[in-house]
Amino acid sequence: MPSHLSADRPAAQPPGRGSVDALISQARRLKGEMDAVRRDTQSDGSDPQERWQRALYDLALHQLDDLDEHLAQLRDGPPPVPASPEAAPAARAVPSTPRRGSLLSRVGSAEWNLLTDEASWSGELYQILGRDPAAAPLTLDELPALVLDEDRPKLTAMVTDCLVDAKPIDGEFRVLRPDGDVRTVHMMGEPVLDTDGSTASMWAVLRDVSELRRSQRAVSETRDSLQRHRHRAQAEHRLAVELQEAVLPPWRGSLRLPHQGPETLDLAAHYLPSSASALIGGDWYDALELADGETLLSVGDLTGHGVAVTSGMATLLGAVRGMAMTGTPPAQLMAWLNQLLDATVQPALGSAVCCRYRPTTRTLVWAQAGHPAPLLFRDGTGRRLHAPAGVLLGATSGAVYEQAEETLRPGDLLLLHTDGLVPGHSGEEEGAVNRLLDLAPRFGEARTAQDCVRMLVEEFDEAEREDDACVLVARVTA
C-alpha cells in the first residue's frame, strides 16, 4: 500500500509481461481441463455425493476465474488514480471501461481524504456499488447507508480501527444496490499517514466476491446434505442388518434344528453381502423342522435394497414358515406368496425356491418361482435339477406353479442359492451353474455341509460382487 497519494507519485510499472502471460496461459489451461472434468460428471442431481463434487468443481472454477483476472490486471497495471482532489470530479465523469478478461469489473479502489473531507473513487467501484458514475463519491460517513443494517457495525468497527488505531482493514460486508441486488464486498485498506504521523486519509480496494461466496455456500450446503445423507444411510443400514439378523437363522456355523428324532440332514448356510452397495438386499435362506417330521428348505430374493426391502423379505419369510407349518405343499405355497406380493401396497418382484424333505423316504418335493434350480451333487459329480414351471413372484396375478419330486440318497448334497452367488455372471445362469458344478470333486471330499459352504465362500467371496447372495447346503446323512 502507498504511504500517501501525491501528484508526483511515480507511476507503477507492470511486471514482466512474458512471465505473467505464461502464468495466465497456465491458469486458463487448468481452467479448461477443470471445466472438462466438471462436464463429464454431470448427472440428474439425485446423488448427494455428485452434487457435492459438482459444487466443488464450480468453486474451483470461480477461483481459477479470479486468478486469471488477477493476473490480467497485474499484467495491465492498475487503473489511473486522480493526482489531486481537484482532479477527482473529472476522473469520475469519465469512468474507465472494464477490459475484457480483467478484474476491473469487480475490483475498485477509493481514497477518503480526512483533511479535506473529499473522496475519490475509481470507475469500477461505482459499478460494484451500482452507483451513477456522474454522482459524487460517498464520504466515510455516507458509505454505511449502502450497507445492510446487520453489517453496518462491522464496517464502522473496521473504519474506526483504521482511522484511530492505524489498523489495516480486511473484512467483508453486504451492500444493497439501487437495483435491489445484494452484493458481498471484500474491503482491504490502510491509513495514509501525514508527515507528523497523523492519519491524513484512508486508502482501500473493494472487491465484489458475491459469486465466490455463493459457490462456497453451495459447497457447504451440499457437504452438509451429503453428511445428512450418509447419516441416514448408516442408520438405515444398521436397521436393515438388525432386521435381517433377527429373521434369518444364524449362518456362522452349521444350522442346528431342534430334532425330535435322529439327524437326517447336515445343514449349513451363509450370507454374502454385496461389495458394490452398503445397503442390505432382500436375499434370504431358511431351514425349518416341521411338525410332521419333514424339513423345510428355502431360499429367495426380493428385488431392491434397504430397510423396506429387508422388511418385505421378513414378511415373505414369515409367510413361508407359517404356510409350511400348516402342511401347504410347495406349489400351493408359491401361488399364495405370489398373491401376497400382488396385494402389497408397494409392488415388488421376488424369486424363491421352496423344498420339503421327507426323511422317511428321502423324498424332496419342491417348487420354484423364477429362481435358480437346486444343484444335486452325488458321487463326485453334480447336476441341476429339472425345474417345474413357475414365474417370478409378483409378476402376474393368479399364476399357477408346478412342483417336482427327487429321491435322494445318503451322502447326497443339495445346494440352494440366490442370484449373485457367482460374481460376474449376473443374467448368465448357465455360466454360474457350470462354475458351481465344477466344485463337485471337492464337495465329494468334504466331510460336512459347513466344509462345503466354506469352499463356496473361499471360491466366490470376490471383491467384484455386485449383489447380495445366500447359499444353503443340505447333506443327507441317513
Tab-separated table of N, CA and C in Angstrom, residues 137-262:
chain	number	residue	atom	x	y	z
A	137	PRO	N	-18.752	10.749	-5.120
A	137	PRO	CA	-18.499	9.568	-4.286
A	137	PRO	C	-18.952	9.820	-2.863
A	138	LEU	N	-19.357	8.754	-2.201
A	138	LEU	CA	-19.821	8.880	-0.831
A	138	LEU	C	-18.646	9.080	0.123
A	139	THR	N	-18.865	9.886	1.137
A	139	THR	CA	-17.855	10.052	2.175
A	139	THR	C	-17.915	8.851	3.120
A	140	LEU	N	-16.956	8.773	4.040
A	140	LEU	CA	-16.954	7.684	5.001
A	140	LEU	C	-18.196	7.705	5.876
A	141	ASP	N	-18.722	8.889	6.150
A	141	ASP	CA	-19.944	8.978	6.944
A	141	ASP	C	-21.158	8.504	6.167
A	142	GLU	N	-21.115	8.673	4.825
A	142	GLU	CA	-22.255	8.308	3.993
A	142	GLU	C	-22.220	6.845	3.538
A	143	LEU	N	-21.018	6.247	3.520
A	143	LEU	CA	-20.863	4.891	2.997
A	143	LEU	C	-21.756	3.862	3.701
A	144	PRO	N	-21.916	3.908	5.034
A	144	PRO	CA	-22.769	2.895	5.691
A	144	PRO	C	-24.212	2.885	5.207
A	145	ALA	N	-24.658	3.966	4.564
A	145	ALA	CA	-26.045	3.988	4.080
A	145	ALA	C	-26.293	2.904	3.038
A	146	LEU	N	-25.225	2.443	2.345
A	146	LEU	CA	-25.365	1.391	1.335
A	146	LEU	C	-25.353	-0.005	1.939
A	147	VAL	N	-24.907	-0.113	3.179
A	147	VAL	CA	-24.644	-1.419	3.786
A	147	VAL	C	-25.896	-1.924	4.495
A	148	LEU	N	-26.114	-3.242	4.439
A	148	LEU	CA	-27.239	-3.840	5.145
A	148	LEU	C	-27.126	-3.555	6.640
A	149	ASP	N	-28.269	-3.395	7.294
A	149	ASP	CA	-28.288	-2.986	8.695
A	149	ASP	C	-27.420	-3.874	9.574
A	150	GLU	N	-27.516	-5.206	9.367
A	150	GLU	CA	-26.788	-6.115	10.255
A	150	GLU	C	-25.278	-6.075	10.032
A	151	ASP	N	-24.831	-5.523	8.884
A	151	ASP	CA	-23.393	-5.469	8.602
A	151	ASP	C	-22.776	-4.104	8.909
A	152	ARG	N	-23.604	-3.099	9.213
A	152	ARG	CA	-23.063	-1.756	9.452
A	152	ARG	C	-22.115	-1.705	10.638
A	153	PRO	N	-22.424	-2.363	11.777
A	153	PRO	CA	-21.465	-2.314	12.890
A	153	PRO	C	-20.096	-2.865	12.510
A	154	LYS	N	-20.067	-3.872	11.650
A	154	LYS	CA	-18.795	-4.441	11.215
A	154	LYS	C	-17.985	-3.422	10.423
A	155	LEU	N	-18.643	-2.713	9.474
A	155	LEU	CA	-17.946	-1.704	8.688
A	155	LEU	C	-17.485	-0.551	9.575
A	156	THR	N	-18.358	-0.094	10.471
A	156	THR	CA	-17.994	1.005	11.365
A	156	THR	C	-16.784	0.648	12.211
A	157	ALA	N	-16.741	-0.579	12.728
A	157	ALA	CA	-15.612	-1.003	13.556
A	157	ALA	C	-14.321	-1.045	12.740
A	158	MET	N	-14.395	-1.524	11.512
A	158	MET	CA	-13.188	-1.606	10.685
A	158	MET	C	-12.649	-0.210	10.379
A	159	VAL	N	-13.546	0.693	9.997
A	159	VAL	CA	-13.103	2.054	9.656
A	159	VAL	C	-12.552	2.761	10.889
A	160	THR	N	-13.216	2.604	12.027
A	160	THR	CA	-12.744	3.244	13.255
A	160	THR	C	-11.364	2.731	13.647
A	161	ASP	N	-11.175	1.436	13.592
A	161	ASP	CA	-9.861	0.869	13.928
A	161	ASP	C	-8.784	1.383	12.981
A	162	CYS	N	-9.151	1.591	11.733
A	162	CYS	CA	-8.164	2.075	10.762
A	162	CYS	C	-7.795	3.533	11.030
A	163	LEU	N	-8.797	4.380	11.270
A	163	LEU	CA	-8.540	5.808	11.420
A	163	LEU	C	-7.958	6.163	12.789
A	164	VAL	N	-8.420	5.472	13.821
A	164	VAL	CA	-7.980	5.807	15.175
A	164	VAL	C	-6.709	5.065	15.575
A	165	ASP	N	-6.666	3.743	15.284
A	165	ASP	CA	-5.539	2.927	15.732
A	165	ASP	C	-4.592	2.537	14.604
A	166	ALA	N	-4.830	3.079	13.399
A	166	ALA	CA	-3.966	2.806	12.235
A	166	ALA	C	-3.892	1.313	11.912
A	167	LYS	N	-4.984	0.580	12.127
A	167	LYS	CA	-5.011	-0.845	11.804
A	167	LYS	C	-5.459	-1.046	10.355
A	168	PRO	N	-4.862	-2.000	9.663
A	168	PRO	CA	-5.317	-2.289	8.296
A	168	PRO	C	-6.751	-2.802	8.303
A	169	ILE	N	-7.451	-2.571	7.223
A	169	ILE	CA	-8.819	-3.054	7.049
A	169	ILE	C	-8.776	-4.344	6.231
A	170	ASP	N	-9.474	-5.346	6.702
A	170	ASP	CA	-9.599	-6.596	5.935
A	170	ASP	C	-10.879	-7.285	6.385
A	171	GLY	N	-11.966	-7.067	5.673
A	171	GLY	CA	-13.237	-7.649	6.070
A	171	GLY	C	-14.269	-7.538	4.971
A	172	GLU	N	-15.424	-8.136	5.217
A	172	GLU	CA	-16.497	-8.169	4.222
A	172	GLU	C	-17.785	-7.599	4.799
A	173	PHE	N	-18.591	-7.077	3.915
A	173	PHE	CA	-19.923	-6.615	4.275
A	173	PHE	C	-20.795	-6.675	3.037
A	174	ARG	N	-22.086	-6.620	3.250
A	174	ARG	CA	-23.031	-6.696	2.135
A	174	ARG	C	-23.649	-5.332	1.877
A	175	VAL	N	-23.775	-5.016	0.603
A	175	VAL	CA	-24.361	-3.732	0.210
A	175	VAL	C	-25.632	-3.986	-0.589
A	176	LEU	N	-26.577	-3.053	-0.452
A	176	LEU	CA	-27.820	-3.116	-1.227
A	176	LEU	C	-27.730	-2.085	-2.335
A	177	ARG	N	-27.657	-2.569	-3.563
A	177	ARG	CA	-27.550	-1.670	-4.710
A	177	ARG	C	-28.900	-1.028	-5.006
A	178	PRO	N	-28.894	0.091	-5.712
A	178	PRO	CA	-30.165	0.741	-6.056
A	178	PRO	C	-31.106	-0.157	-6.853
A	179	ASP	N	-30.557	-1.121	-7.595
A	179	ASP	CA	-31.414	-2.016	-8.374
A	179	ASP	C	-31.993	-3.150	-7.533
A	180	GLY	N	-31.727	-3.142	-6.213
A	180	GLY	CA	-32.262	-4.159	-5.315
A	180	GLY	C	-31.375	-5.371	-5.155
A	181	ASP	N	-30.287	-5.437	-5.889
A	181	ASP	CA	-29.378	-6.581	-5.799
A	181	ASP	C	-28.470	-6.425	-4.581
A	182	VAL	N	-28.307	-7.508	-3.831
A	182	VAL	CA	-27.408	-7.512	-2.678
A	182	VAL	C	-26.089	-8.134	-3.103
A	183	ARG	N	-25.006	-7.395	-2.855
A	183	ARG	CA	-23.675	-7.874	-3.229
A	183	ARG	C	-22.793	-7.959	-1.994
A	184	THR	N	-21.897	-8.924	-1.985
A	184	THR	CA	-20.917	-9.070	-0.909
A	184	THR	C	-19.605	-8.441	-1.362
A	185	VAL	N	-19.095	-7.538	-0.553
A	185	VAL	CA	-17.888	-6.776	-0.915
A	185	VAL	C	-16.786	-7.076	0.105
A	186	HIS	N	-15.616	-7.385	-0.404
A	186	HIS	CA	-14.435	-7.587	0.449
A	186	HIS	C	-13.582	-6.314	0.370
A	187	MET	N	-13.355	-5.709	1.517
A	187	MET	CA	-12.641	-4.426	1.571
A	187	MET	C	-11.295	-4.628	2.250
A	188	MET	N	-10.223	-4.174	1.583
A	188	MET	CA	-8.882	-4.173	2.159
A	188	MET	C	-8.326	-2.759	2.047
A	189	GLY	N	-7.814	-2.229	3.142
A	189	GLY	CA	-7.295	-0.866	3.106
A	189	GLY	C	-6.361	-0.596	4.268
A	190	GLU	N	-5.823	0.617	4.293
A	190	GLU	CA	-4.937	1.004	5.377
A	190	GLU	C	-4.909	2.530	5.461
A	191	PRO	N	-4.514	3.052	6.593
A	191	PRO	CA	-4.444	4.510	6.717
A	191	PRO	C	-3.248	5.069	5.943
A	192	VAL	N	-3.412	6.282	5.454
A	192	VAL	CA	-2.311	7.010	4.813
A	192	VAL	C	-1.885	8.101	5.795
A	193	LEU	N	-0.680	8.003	6.288
A	193	LEU	CA	-0.211	8.893	7.347
A	193	LEU	C	0.410	10.161	6.783
A	194	ASP	N	0.199	11.267	7.499
A	194	ASP	CA	0.822	12.536	7.143
A	194	ASP	C	2.243	12.534	7.696
A	195	THR	N	2.977	13.592	7.413
A	195	THR	CA	4.378	13.675	7.845
A	195	THR	C	4.512	13.684	9.352
A	196	ASP	N	3.496	14.175	10.063
A	196	ASP	CA	3.568	14.200	11.521
A	196	ASP	C	3.057	12.913	12.165
A	197	GLY	N	2.743	11.917	11.334
A	197	GLY	CA	2.277	10.635	11.846
A	197	GLY	C	0.798	10.538	12.048
A	198	SER	N	0.065	11.613	11.821
A	198	SER	CA	-1.390	11.557	11.970
A	198	SER	C	-2.010	10.973	10.692
A	199	THR	N	-3.234	10.510	10.830
A	199	THR	CA	-3.928	9.911	9.685
A	199	THR	C	-4.479	11.015	8.792
A	200	ALA	N	-3.995	11.025	7.543
A	200	ALA	CA	-4.430	12.043	6.591
A	200	ALA	C	-5.576	11.534	5.715
A	201	SER	N	-5.541	10.254	5.404
A	201	SER	CA	-6.584	9.697	4.545
A	201	SER	C	-6.603	8.182	4.714
A	202	MET	N	-7.591	7.569	4.105
A	202	MET	CA	-7.699	6.117	4.119
A	202	MET	C	-7.825	5.619	2.694
A	203	TRP	N	-7.027	4.640	2.388
A	203	TRP	CA	-6.975	4.086	1.024
A	203	TRP	C	-7.495	2.654	1.076
A	204	ALA	N	-8.312	2.248	0.098
A	204	ALA	CA	-8.900	0.908	0.151
A	204	ALA	C	-9.134	0.357	-1.246
A	205	VAL	N	-9.127	-0.955	-1.317
A	205	VAL	CA	-9.512	-1.703	-2.517
A	205	VAL	C	-10.733	-2.531	-2.137
A	206	LEU	N	-11.782	-2.456	-2.959
A	206	LEU	CA	-13.021	-3.173	-2.686
A	206	LEU	C	-13.294	-4.144	-3.829
A	207	ARG	N	-13.569	-5.373	-3.463
A	207	ARG	CA	-13.753	-6.435	-4.455
A	207	ARG	C	-15.122	-7.074	-4.284
A	208	ASP	N	-15.821	-7.277	-5.384
A	208	ASP	CA	-17.115	-7.957	-5.368
A	208	ASP	C	-16.855	-9.468	-5.319
A	209	VAL	N	-17.169	-10.079	-4.173
A	209	VAL	CA	-16.931	-11.523	-4.007
A	209	VAL	C	-18.249	-12.291	-3.905
A	210	SER	N	-19.314	-11.723	-4.452
A	210	SER	CA	-20.641	-12.339	-4.311
A	210	SER	C	-20.684	-13.741	-4.901
A	211	GLU	N	-20.199	-13.897	-6.125
A	211	GLU	CA	-20.268	-15.204	-6.781
A	211	GLU	C	-19.412	-16.226	-6.050
A	212	LEU	N	-18.246	-15.782	-5.595
A	212	LEU	CA	-17.373	-16.692	-4.857
A	212	LEU	C	-18.053	-17.172	-3.582
A	213	ARG	N	-18.696	-16.263	-2.865
A	213	ARG	CA	-19.365	-16.658	-1.628
A	213	ARG	C	-20.559	-17.572	-1.917
A	214	ARG	N	-21.245	-17.320	-3.027
A	214	ARG	CA	-22.342	-18.223	-3.395
A	214	ARG	C	-21.814	-19.636	-3.635
A	215	SER	N	-20.684	-19.729	-4.327
A	215	SER	CA	-20.100	-21.045	-4.583
A	215	SER	C	-19.696	-21.720	-3.288
A	216	GLN	N	-19.102	-20.945	-2.378
A	216	GLN	CA	-18.689	-21.520	-1.104
A	216	GLN	C	-19.897	-21.983	-0.288
A	217	ARG	N	-20.990	-21.203	-0.339
A	217	ARG	CA	-22.200	-21.631	0.361
A	217	ARG	C	-22.742	-22.911	-0.253
A	218	ALA	N	-22.687	-23.004	-1.596
A	218	ALA	CA	-23.183	-24.211	-2.262
A	218	ALA	C	-22.362	-25.427	-1.844
A	219	VAL	N	-21.041	-25.242	-1.739
A	219	VAL	CA	-20.183	-26.343	-1.299
A	219	VAL	C	-20.547	-26.751	0.122
A	220	SER	N	-20.708	-25.749	0.998
A	220	SER	CA	-21.039	-26.041	2.393
A	220	SER	C	-22.394	-26.736	2.509
A	221	GLU	N	-23.390	-26.236	1.765
A	221	GLU	CA	-24.726	-26.823	1.842
A	221	GLU	C	-24.746	-28.244	1.301
A	222	THR	N	-24.049	-28.477	0.177
A	222	THR	CA	-24.038	-29.826	-0.375
A	222	THR	C	-23.222	-30.763	0.501
A	223	ARG	N	-22.170	-30.244	1.131
A	223	ARG	CA	-21.407	-31.076	2.062
A	223	ARG	C	-22.281	-31.473	3.247
A	224	ASP	N	-23.046	-30.503	3.773
A	224	ASP	CA	-23.951	-30.813	4.883
A	224	ASP	C	-25.022	-31.807	4.446
A	225	SER	N	-25.533	-31.604	3.222
A	225	SER	CA	-26.550	-32.522	2.708
A	225	SER	C	-25.976	-33.925	2.558
A	226	LEU	N	-24.735	-34.003	2.066
A	226	LEU	CA	-24.094	-35.302	1.905
A	226	LEU	C	-23.896	-35.966	3.261
A	227	GLN	N	-23.514	-35.171	4.265
A	227	GLN	CA	-23.308	-35.732	5.595
A	227	GLN	C	-24.620	-36.266	6.168
A	228	ARG	N	-25.705	-35.487	5.974
A	228	ARG	CA	-27.006	-35.968	6.444
A	228	ARG	C	-27.420	-37.243	5.717
A	229	HIS	N	-27.142	-37.268	4.401
A	229	HIS	CA	-27.472	-38.456	3.609
A	229	HIS	C	-26.684	-39.664	4.118
A	230	ARG	N	-25.419	-39.452	4.440
A	230	ARG	CA	-24.605	-40.559	4.951
A	230	ARG	C	-25.112	-41.050	6.300
A	231	HIS	N	-25.494	-40.090	7.163
A	231	HIS	CA	-26.022	-40.490	8.467
A	231	HIS	C	-27.309	-41.305	8.303
A	232	ARG	N	-28.177	-40.854	7.387
A	232	ARG	CA	-29.416	-41.605	7.154
A	232	ARG	C	-29.111	-42.991	6.602
A	233	ALA	N	-28.149	-43.052	5.646
A	233	ALA	CA	-27.788	-44.335	5.050
A	233	ALA	C	-27.209	-45.279	6.096
A	234	GLN	N	-26.365	-44.732	6.992
A	234	GLN	CA	-25.792	-45.570	8.042
A	234	GLN	C	-26.864	-46.088	8.989
A	235	ALA	N	-27.793	-45.203	9.342
A	235	ALA	CA	-28.879	-45.627	10.234
A	235	ALA	C	-29.747	-46.680	9.561
A	236	GLU	N	-30.037	-46.477	8.267
A	236	GLU	CA	-30.848	-47.439	7.529
A	236	GLU	C	-30.123	-48.778	7.427
A	237	HIS	N	-28.802	-48.714	7.194
A	237	HIS	CA	-28.023	-49.951	7.083
A	237	HIS	C	-28.050	-50.722	8.396
A	238	ARG	N	-27.861	-50.001	9.514
A	238	ARG	CA	-27.885	-50.673	10.817
A	238	ARG	C	-29.236	-51.333	11.066
A	239	LEU	N	-30.313	-50.609	10.726
A	239	LEU	CA	-31.650	-51.149	10.942
A	239	LEU	C	-31.885	-52.384	10.078
A	240	ALA	N	-31.446	-52.325	8.805
A	240	ALA	CA	-31.634	-53.462	7.900
A	240	ALA	C	-30.843	-54.680	8.381
A	241	VAL	N	-29.606	-54.442	8.845
A	241	VAL	CA	-28.784	-55.543	9.355
A	241	VAL	C	-29.435	-56.178	10.575
A	242	GLU	N	-29.918	-55.332	11.501
A	242	GLU	CA	-30.552	-55.860	12.699
A	242	GLU	C	-31.808	-56.665	12.352
A	243	LEU	N	-32.587	-56.157	11.385
A	243	LEU	CA	-33.793	-56.869	10.977
A	243	LEU	C	-33.440	-58.195	10.316
A	244	GLN	N	-32.437	-58.172	9.463
A	244	GLN	CA	-32.017	-59.393	8.778
A	244	GLN	C	-31.514	-60.436	9.774
A	245	GLU	N	-30.673	-59.995	10.716
A	245	GLU	CA	-30.127	-60.929	11.698
A	245	GLU	C	-31.210	-61.481	12.622
A	246	ALA	N	-32.245	-60.688	12.860
A	246	ALA	CA	-33.330	-61.152	13.719
A	246	ALA	C	-34.194	-62.195	13.026
A	247	VAL	N	-34.241	-62.158	11.691
A	247	VAL	CA	-35.143	-63.036	10.943
A	247	VAL	C	-34.442	-64.295	10.456
A	248	LEU	N	-33.245	-64.141	9.869
A	248	LEU	CA	-32.562	-65.294	9.284
A	248	LEU	C	-31.946	-66.167	10.366
A	249	PRO	N	-31.906	-67.482	10.131
A	249	PRO	CA	-31.173	-68.348	11.064
A	249	PRO	C	-29.701	-67.946	11.078
A	250	PRO	N	-29.006	-68.147	12.199
A	250	PRO	CA	-27.584	-67.788	12.244
A	250	PRO	C	-26.789	-68.588	11.226
A	251	TRP	N	-25.910	-67.912	10.488
A	251	TRP	CA	-25.154	-68.602	9.439
A	251	TRP	C	-23.686	-68.802	9.803
A	252	ARG	N	-23.280	-68.326	10.980
A	252	ARG	CA	-21.892	-68.548	11.397
A	252	ARG	C	-21.801	-69.926	12.059
A	253	GLY	N	-21.527	-70.937	11.253
A	253	GLY	CA	-21.508	-72.312	11.736
A	253	GLY	C	-22.667	-73.096	11.145
A	254	SER	N	-22.718	-74.364	11.452
A	254	SER	CA	-23.776	-75.222	10.923
A	254	SER	C	-25.123	-74.845	11.527
A	255	LEU	N	-26.180	-75.043	10.735
A	255	LEU	CA	-27.524	-74.770	11.220
A	255	LEU	C	-27.969	-75.912	12.134
A	256	ARG	N	-28.526	-75.535	13.265
A	256	ARG	CA	-28.969	-76.542	14.220
A	256	ARG	C	-30.494	-76.557	14.261
A	257	LEU	N	-31.089	-77.701	14.003
A	257	LEU	CA	-32.532	-77.849	14.092
A	257	LEU	C	-32.880	-78.614	15.370
A	258	PRO	N	-33.991	-78.276	15.983
A	258	PRO	CA	-34.395	-78.983	17.216
A	258	PRO	C	-34.962	-80.361	16.890
A	259	HIS	N	-34.074	-81.283	16.468
A	259	HIS	CA	-34.536	-82.595	16.008
A	259	HIS	C	-35.198	-83.383	17.135
A	260	GLN	N	-36.324	-84.009	16.795
A	260	GLN	CA	-37.005	-84.892	17.736
A	260	GLN	C	-36.570	-86.344	17.538
A	261	GLY	N	-35.970	-86.611	16.392
A	261	GLY	CA	-35.508	-87.965	16.104
A	261	GLY	C	-34.068	-87.923	15.647
A	262	PRO	N	-33.599	-88.968	14.971
A	262	PRO	CA	-32.217	-89.000	14.500
A	262	PRO	C	-31.981	-87.920	13.444
